[in-house]
Coordinates of C-alpha atoms (C1' of nucleotides) in Angstrom, one line a residue:
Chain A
X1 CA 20.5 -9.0 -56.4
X2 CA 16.7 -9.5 -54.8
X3 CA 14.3 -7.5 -56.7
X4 CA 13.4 -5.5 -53.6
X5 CA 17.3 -4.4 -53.2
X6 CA 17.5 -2.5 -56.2
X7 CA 18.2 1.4 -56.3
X8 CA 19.3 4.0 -59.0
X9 CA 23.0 5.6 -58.3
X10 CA 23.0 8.1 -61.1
X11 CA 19.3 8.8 -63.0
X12 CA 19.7 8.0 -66.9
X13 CA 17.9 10.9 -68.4
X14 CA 18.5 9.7 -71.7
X15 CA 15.1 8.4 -73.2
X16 CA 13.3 12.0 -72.0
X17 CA 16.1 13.7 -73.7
X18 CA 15.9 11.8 -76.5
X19 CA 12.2 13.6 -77.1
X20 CA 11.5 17.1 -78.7
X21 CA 8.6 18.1 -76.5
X22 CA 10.4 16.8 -73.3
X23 CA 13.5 19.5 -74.4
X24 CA 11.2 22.5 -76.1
X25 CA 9.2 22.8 -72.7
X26 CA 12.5 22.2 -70.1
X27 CA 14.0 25.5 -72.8
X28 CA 11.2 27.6 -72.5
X29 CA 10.6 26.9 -69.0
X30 CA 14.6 27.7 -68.7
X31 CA 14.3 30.9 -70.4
X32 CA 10.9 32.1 -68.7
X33 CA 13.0 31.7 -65.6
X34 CA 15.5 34.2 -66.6
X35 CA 12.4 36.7 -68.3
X36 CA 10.7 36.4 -64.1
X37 CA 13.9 37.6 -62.4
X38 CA 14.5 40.5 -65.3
X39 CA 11.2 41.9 -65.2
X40 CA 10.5 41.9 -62.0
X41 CA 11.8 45.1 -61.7
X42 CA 8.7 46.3 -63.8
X43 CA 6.5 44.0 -62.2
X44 CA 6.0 42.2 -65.1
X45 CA 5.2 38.4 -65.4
X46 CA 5.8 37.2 -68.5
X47 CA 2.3 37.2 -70.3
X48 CA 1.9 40.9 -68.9
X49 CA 4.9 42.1 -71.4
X50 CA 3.1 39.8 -74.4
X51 CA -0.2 41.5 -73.8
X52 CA 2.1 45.4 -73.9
X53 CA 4.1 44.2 -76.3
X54 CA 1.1 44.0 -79.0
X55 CA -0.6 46.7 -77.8
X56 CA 2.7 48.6 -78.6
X57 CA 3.1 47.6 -81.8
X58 CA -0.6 47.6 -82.3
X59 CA -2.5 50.6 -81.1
X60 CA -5.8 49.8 -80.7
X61 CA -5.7 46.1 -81.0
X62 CA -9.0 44.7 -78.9
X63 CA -9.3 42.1 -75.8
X64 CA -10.3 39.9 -78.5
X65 CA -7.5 39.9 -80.9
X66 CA -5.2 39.9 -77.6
X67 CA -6.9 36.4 -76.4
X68 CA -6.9 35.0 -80.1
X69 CA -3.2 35.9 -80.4
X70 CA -2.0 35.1 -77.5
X71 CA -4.0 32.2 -76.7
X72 CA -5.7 33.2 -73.5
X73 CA -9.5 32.5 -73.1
X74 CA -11.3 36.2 -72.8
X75 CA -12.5 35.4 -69.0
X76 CA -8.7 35.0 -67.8
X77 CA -7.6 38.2 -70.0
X78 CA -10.0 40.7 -68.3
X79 CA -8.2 40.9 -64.9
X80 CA -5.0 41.5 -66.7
X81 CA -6.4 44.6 -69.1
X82 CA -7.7 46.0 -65.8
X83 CA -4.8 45.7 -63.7
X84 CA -3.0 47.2 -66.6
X85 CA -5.4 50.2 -66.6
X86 CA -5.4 50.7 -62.9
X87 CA -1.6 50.6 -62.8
X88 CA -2.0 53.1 -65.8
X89 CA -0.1 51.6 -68.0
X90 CA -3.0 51.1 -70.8
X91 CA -6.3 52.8 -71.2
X92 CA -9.4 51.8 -73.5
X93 CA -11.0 53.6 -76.4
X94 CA -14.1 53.3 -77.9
X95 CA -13.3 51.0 -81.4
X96 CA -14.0 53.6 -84.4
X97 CA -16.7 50.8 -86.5
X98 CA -17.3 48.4 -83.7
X99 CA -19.3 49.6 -80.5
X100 CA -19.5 46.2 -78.9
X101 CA -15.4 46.5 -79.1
X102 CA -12.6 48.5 -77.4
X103 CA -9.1 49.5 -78.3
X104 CA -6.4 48.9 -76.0
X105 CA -3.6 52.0 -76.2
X106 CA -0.6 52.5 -74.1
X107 CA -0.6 55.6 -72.2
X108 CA 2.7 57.7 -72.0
X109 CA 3.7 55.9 -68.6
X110 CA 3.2 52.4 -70.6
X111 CA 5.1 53.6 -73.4
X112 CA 7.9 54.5 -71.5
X113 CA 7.4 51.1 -69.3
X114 CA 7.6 49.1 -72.4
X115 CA 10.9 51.1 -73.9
X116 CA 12.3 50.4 -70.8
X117 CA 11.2 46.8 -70.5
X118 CA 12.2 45.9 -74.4
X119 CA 15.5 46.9 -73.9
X120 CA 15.8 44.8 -70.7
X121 CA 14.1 41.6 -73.3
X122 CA 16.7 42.1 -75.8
X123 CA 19.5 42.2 -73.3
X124 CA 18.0 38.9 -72.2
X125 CA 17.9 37.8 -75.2
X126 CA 21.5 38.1 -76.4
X127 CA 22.3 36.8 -73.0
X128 CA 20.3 33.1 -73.3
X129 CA 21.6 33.5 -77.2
X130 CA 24.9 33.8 -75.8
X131 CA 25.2 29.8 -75.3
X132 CA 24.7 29.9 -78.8
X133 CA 26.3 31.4 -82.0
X134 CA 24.1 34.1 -83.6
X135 CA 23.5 31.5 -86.5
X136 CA 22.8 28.9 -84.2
X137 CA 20.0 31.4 -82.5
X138 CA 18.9 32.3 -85.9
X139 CA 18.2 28.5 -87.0
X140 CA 16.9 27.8 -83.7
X141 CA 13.9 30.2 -84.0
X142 CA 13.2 29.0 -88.0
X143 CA 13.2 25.5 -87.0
X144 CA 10.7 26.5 -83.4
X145 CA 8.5 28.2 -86.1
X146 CA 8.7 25.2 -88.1
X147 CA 7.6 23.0 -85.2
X148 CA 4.1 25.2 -84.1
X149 CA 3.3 27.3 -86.9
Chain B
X1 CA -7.4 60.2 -88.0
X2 CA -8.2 60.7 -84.5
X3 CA -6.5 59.0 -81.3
X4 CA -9.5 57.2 -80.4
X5 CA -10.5 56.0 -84.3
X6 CA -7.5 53.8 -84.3
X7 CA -8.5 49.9 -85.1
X8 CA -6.1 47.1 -85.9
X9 CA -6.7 45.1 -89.2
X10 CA -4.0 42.2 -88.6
X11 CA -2.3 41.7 -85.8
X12 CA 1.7 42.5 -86.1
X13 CA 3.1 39.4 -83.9
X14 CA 7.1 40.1 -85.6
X15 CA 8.1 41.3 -82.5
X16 CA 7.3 38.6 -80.3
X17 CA 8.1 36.4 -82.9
X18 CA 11.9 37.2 -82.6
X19 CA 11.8 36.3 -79.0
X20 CA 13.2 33.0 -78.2
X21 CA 11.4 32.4 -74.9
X22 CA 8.2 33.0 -77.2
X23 CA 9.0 30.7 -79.9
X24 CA 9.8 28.0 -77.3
X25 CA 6.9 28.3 -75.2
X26 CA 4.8 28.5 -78.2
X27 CA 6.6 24.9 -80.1
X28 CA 6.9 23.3 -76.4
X29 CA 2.6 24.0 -76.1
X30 CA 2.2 22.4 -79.7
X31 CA 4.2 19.5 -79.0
X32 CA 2.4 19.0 -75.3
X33 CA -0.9 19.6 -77.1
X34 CA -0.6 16.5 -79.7
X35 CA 0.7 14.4 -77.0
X36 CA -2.2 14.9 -74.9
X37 CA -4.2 13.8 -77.5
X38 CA -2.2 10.5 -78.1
X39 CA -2.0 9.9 -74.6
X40 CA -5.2 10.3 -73.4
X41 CA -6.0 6.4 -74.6
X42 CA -3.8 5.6 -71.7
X43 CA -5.1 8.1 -69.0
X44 CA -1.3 9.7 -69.0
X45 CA -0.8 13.5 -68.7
X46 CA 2.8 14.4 -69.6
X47 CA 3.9 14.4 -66.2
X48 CA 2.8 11.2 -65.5
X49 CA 4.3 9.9 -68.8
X50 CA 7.8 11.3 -67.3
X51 CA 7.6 9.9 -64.5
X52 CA 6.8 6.6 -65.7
X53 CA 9.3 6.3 -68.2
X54 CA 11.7 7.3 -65.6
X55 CA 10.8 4.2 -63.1
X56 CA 11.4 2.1 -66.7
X57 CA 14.7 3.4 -67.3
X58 CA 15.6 3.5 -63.8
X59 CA 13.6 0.8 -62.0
X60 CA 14.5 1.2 -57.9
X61 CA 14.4 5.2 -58.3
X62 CA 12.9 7.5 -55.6
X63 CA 10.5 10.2 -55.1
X64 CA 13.5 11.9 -54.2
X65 CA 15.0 11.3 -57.6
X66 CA 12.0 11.9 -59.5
X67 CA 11.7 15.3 -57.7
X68 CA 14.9 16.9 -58.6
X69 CA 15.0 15.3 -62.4
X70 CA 11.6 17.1 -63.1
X71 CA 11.6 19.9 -61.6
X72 CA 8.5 18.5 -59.4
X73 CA 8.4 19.7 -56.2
X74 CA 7.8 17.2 -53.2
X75 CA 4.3 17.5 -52.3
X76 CA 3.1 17.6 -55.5
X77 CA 4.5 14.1 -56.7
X78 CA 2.7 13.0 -53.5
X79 CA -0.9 12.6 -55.3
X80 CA 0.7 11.5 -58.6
X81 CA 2.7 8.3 -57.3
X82 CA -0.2 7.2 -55.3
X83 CA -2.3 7.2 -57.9
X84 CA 0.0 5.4 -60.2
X85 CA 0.0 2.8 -57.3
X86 CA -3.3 3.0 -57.3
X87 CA -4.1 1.9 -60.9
X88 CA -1.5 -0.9 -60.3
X89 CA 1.2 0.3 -62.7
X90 CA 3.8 0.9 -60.5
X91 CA 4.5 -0.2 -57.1
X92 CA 6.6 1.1 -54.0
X93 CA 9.5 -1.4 -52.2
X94 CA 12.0 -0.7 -49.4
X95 CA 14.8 1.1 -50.5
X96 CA 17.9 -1.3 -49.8
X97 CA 20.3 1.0 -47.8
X98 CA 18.4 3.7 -46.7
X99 CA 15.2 3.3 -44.1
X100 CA 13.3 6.5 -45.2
X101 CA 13.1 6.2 -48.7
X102 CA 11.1 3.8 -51.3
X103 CA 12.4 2.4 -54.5
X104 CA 9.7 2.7 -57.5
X105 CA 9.0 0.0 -59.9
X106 CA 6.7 -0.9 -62.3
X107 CA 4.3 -3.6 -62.3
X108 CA 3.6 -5.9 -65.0
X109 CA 0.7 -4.2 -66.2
X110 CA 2.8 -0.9 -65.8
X111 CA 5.4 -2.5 -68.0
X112 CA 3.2 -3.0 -70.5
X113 CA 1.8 0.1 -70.6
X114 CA 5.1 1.8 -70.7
X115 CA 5.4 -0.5 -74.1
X116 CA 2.6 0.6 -75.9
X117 CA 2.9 4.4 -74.4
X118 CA 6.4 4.7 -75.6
X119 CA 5.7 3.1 -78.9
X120 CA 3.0 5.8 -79.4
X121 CA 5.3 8.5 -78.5
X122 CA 7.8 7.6 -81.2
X123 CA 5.0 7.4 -83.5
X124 CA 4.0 11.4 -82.3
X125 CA 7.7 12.3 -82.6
X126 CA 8.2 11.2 -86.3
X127 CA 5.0 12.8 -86.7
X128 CA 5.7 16.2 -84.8
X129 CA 9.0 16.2 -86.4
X130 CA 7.9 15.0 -90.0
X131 CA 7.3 19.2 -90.4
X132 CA 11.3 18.7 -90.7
X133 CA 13.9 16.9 -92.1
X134 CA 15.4 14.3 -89.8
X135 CA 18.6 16.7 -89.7
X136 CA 16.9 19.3 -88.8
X137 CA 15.6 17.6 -85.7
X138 CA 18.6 16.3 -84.5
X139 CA 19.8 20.5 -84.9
X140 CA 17.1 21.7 -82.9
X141 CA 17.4 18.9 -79.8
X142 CA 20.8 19.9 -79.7
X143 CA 20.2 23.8 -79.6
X144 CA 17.5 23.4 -77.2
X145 CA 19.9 21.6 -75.0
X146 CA 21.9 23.8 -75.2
X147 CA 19.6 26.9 -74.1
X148 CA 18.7 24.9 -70.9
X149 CA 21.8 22.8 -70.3
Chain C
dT1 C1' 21.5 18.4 -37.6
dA2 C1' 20.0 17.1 -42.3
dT3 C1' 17.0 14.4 -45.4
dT4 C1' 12.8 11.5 -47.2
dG5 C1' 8.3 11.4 -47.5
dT6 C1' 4.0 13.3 -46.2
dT7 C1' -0.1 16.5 -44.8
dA8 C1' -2.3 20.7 -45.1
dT9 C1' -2.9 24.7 -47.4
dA10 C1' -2.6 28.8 -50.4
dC11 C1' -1.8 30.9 -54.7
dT12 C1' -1.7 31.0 -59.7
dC13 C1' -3.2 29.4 -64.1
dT14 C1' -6.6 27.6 -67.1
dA15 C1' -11.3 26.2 -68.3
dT16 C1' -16.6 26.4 -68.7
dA17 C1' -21.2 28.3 -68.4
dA18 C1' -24.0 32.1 -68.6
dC19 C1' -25.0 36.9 -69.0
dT20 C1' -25.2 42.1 -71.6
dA21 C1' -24.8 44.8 -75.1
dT22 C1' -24.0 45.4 -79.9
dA23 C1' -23.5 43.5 -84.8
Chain D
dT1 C1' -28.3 34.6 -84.9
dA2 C1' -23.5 35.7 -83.9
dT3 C1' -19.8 38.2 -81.5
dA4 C1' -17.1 41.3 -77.8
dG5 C1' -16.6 41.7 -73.3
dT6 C1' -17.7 40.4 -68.7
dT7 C1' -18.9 37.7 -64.3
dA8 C1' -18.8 33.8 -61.5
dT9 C1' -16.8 29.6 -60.6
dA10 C1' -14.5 25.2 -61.0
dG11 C1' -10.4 22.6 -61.8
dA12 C1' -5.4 21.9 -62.6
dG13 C1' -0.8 23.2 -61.6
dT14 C1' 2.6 25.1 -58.4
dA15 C1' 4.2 27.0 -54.0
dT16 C1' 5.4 27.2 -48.7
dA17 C1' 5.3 25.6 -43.9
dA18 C1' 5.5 22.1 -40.8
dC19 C1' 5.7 17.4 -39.2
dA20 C1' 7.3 12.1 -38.4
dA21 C1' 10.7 8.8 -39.3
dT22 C1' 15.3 7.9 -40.4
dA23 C1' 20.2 9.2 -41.7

DNA sequence: TATTGTTATACTCTATAACTATA
DNA sequence: TATAGTTATAGAGTATAACAATA
């Protein structure tokens, strides 16, 4: 066959597949595709419920601590925390020892948002997991943690 | 203590830890983040590192192809193959049986590219995946599969 | 009528520099 | 001098609509 005639009937995926990064970003991007449709309800994209989702479990946690955590450079944070205050969701109080700083709270409406919006994670959650065995899940997540921490 | 005097010491990330979609988004930006490195010496971004190794594996193969194996929409592959053409590593030929399309190939000096870039990225998996025993790799490429398969 | 490849364009995400107020 | 938060802005990545050529 003349080089020029060539053509590809069925694409042989197998050297990409055969790489962790090429399979760890085609499963996140596969579960972040799920996590869109779910929250959309709350209007939620997914780094929206990441930012709540500290400042629930951490009351008072600054923009800094957010960015550092998260891994979002401060400049690209501040439109979030103030779309998240105008939507009333969050509100800022003065940090108790540190006057440059400000603590990030949920209001009532957030907490409520975010009780509602956990529970819709976790059903998400069991639902991906459900292609797997709970033990499977379990080792997947150790061995994630293992790769980036 | 006060509403407002709340401050956070450490950061309490268990939560999002348990989330899968977290865990892979944060392993799949590790992974990407060493490979840019690596790559870099080759002027190849991850997505063009796909799409390359794809013409090698599967010399003849269209935009078309490319498209709906990466998840790349049309336009955008647009800048990215003429550039590769560009820089001489691959090159564009009539498809044999069907008038609109092109069949992608690499050049010589794409080939050998290709060598060397895929030789580095075995060297950046056994690296990446030195954090883990060799069975425990093979466990977590099959577990992400399945998530996203 | 549908598909391949393309242009133009808009929107989102991410990154850098520089400023202010406070430590 | 260094840090928290902010503004402005640039660049990369991703999205839709519409078109020409071919199936």
């Amino acid at each position: 066959m003349p080089k020029s005639a060539s053509s590809v009937e069925k694409v042989d995926t197998s050297y990409l597949e055969s790489l962790l990064g090429y399979n760890a970003r085609r499963a996140a991007l596969a579960v972040i595709e799920v996590f869109l449709q779910r929250m959309a309800q709350y209007d939620l994209r997914p780094v929206d419920f990441s930012v709540l989702s500290l400042v629930t479990h951490n009351p008072g946690i600054t923009s800094r601590q957010l960015c550092t955590t998260l891994g979002i450079l401060p400049p690209n944070l501040v439109g979030m925390i103030n779309a998240l205050e105008k939507r009333e969701l969050i509100e800022r109080r003065p940090h108790p020892r540190d006057g440059r700083a400000m603590g990030i709270h949920l209001t009532p409406s957030g907490e409520k948002l975010m009780r509602d919006a956990e529970r819709t994670a976790a059903e998400l959650e069991a639902e991906v997991a459900s292609r797997l065995t709970a033990a499977e899940g379990r080792i997947l997540i150790r061995l994630l943690k293992k790769v980036y921490l």
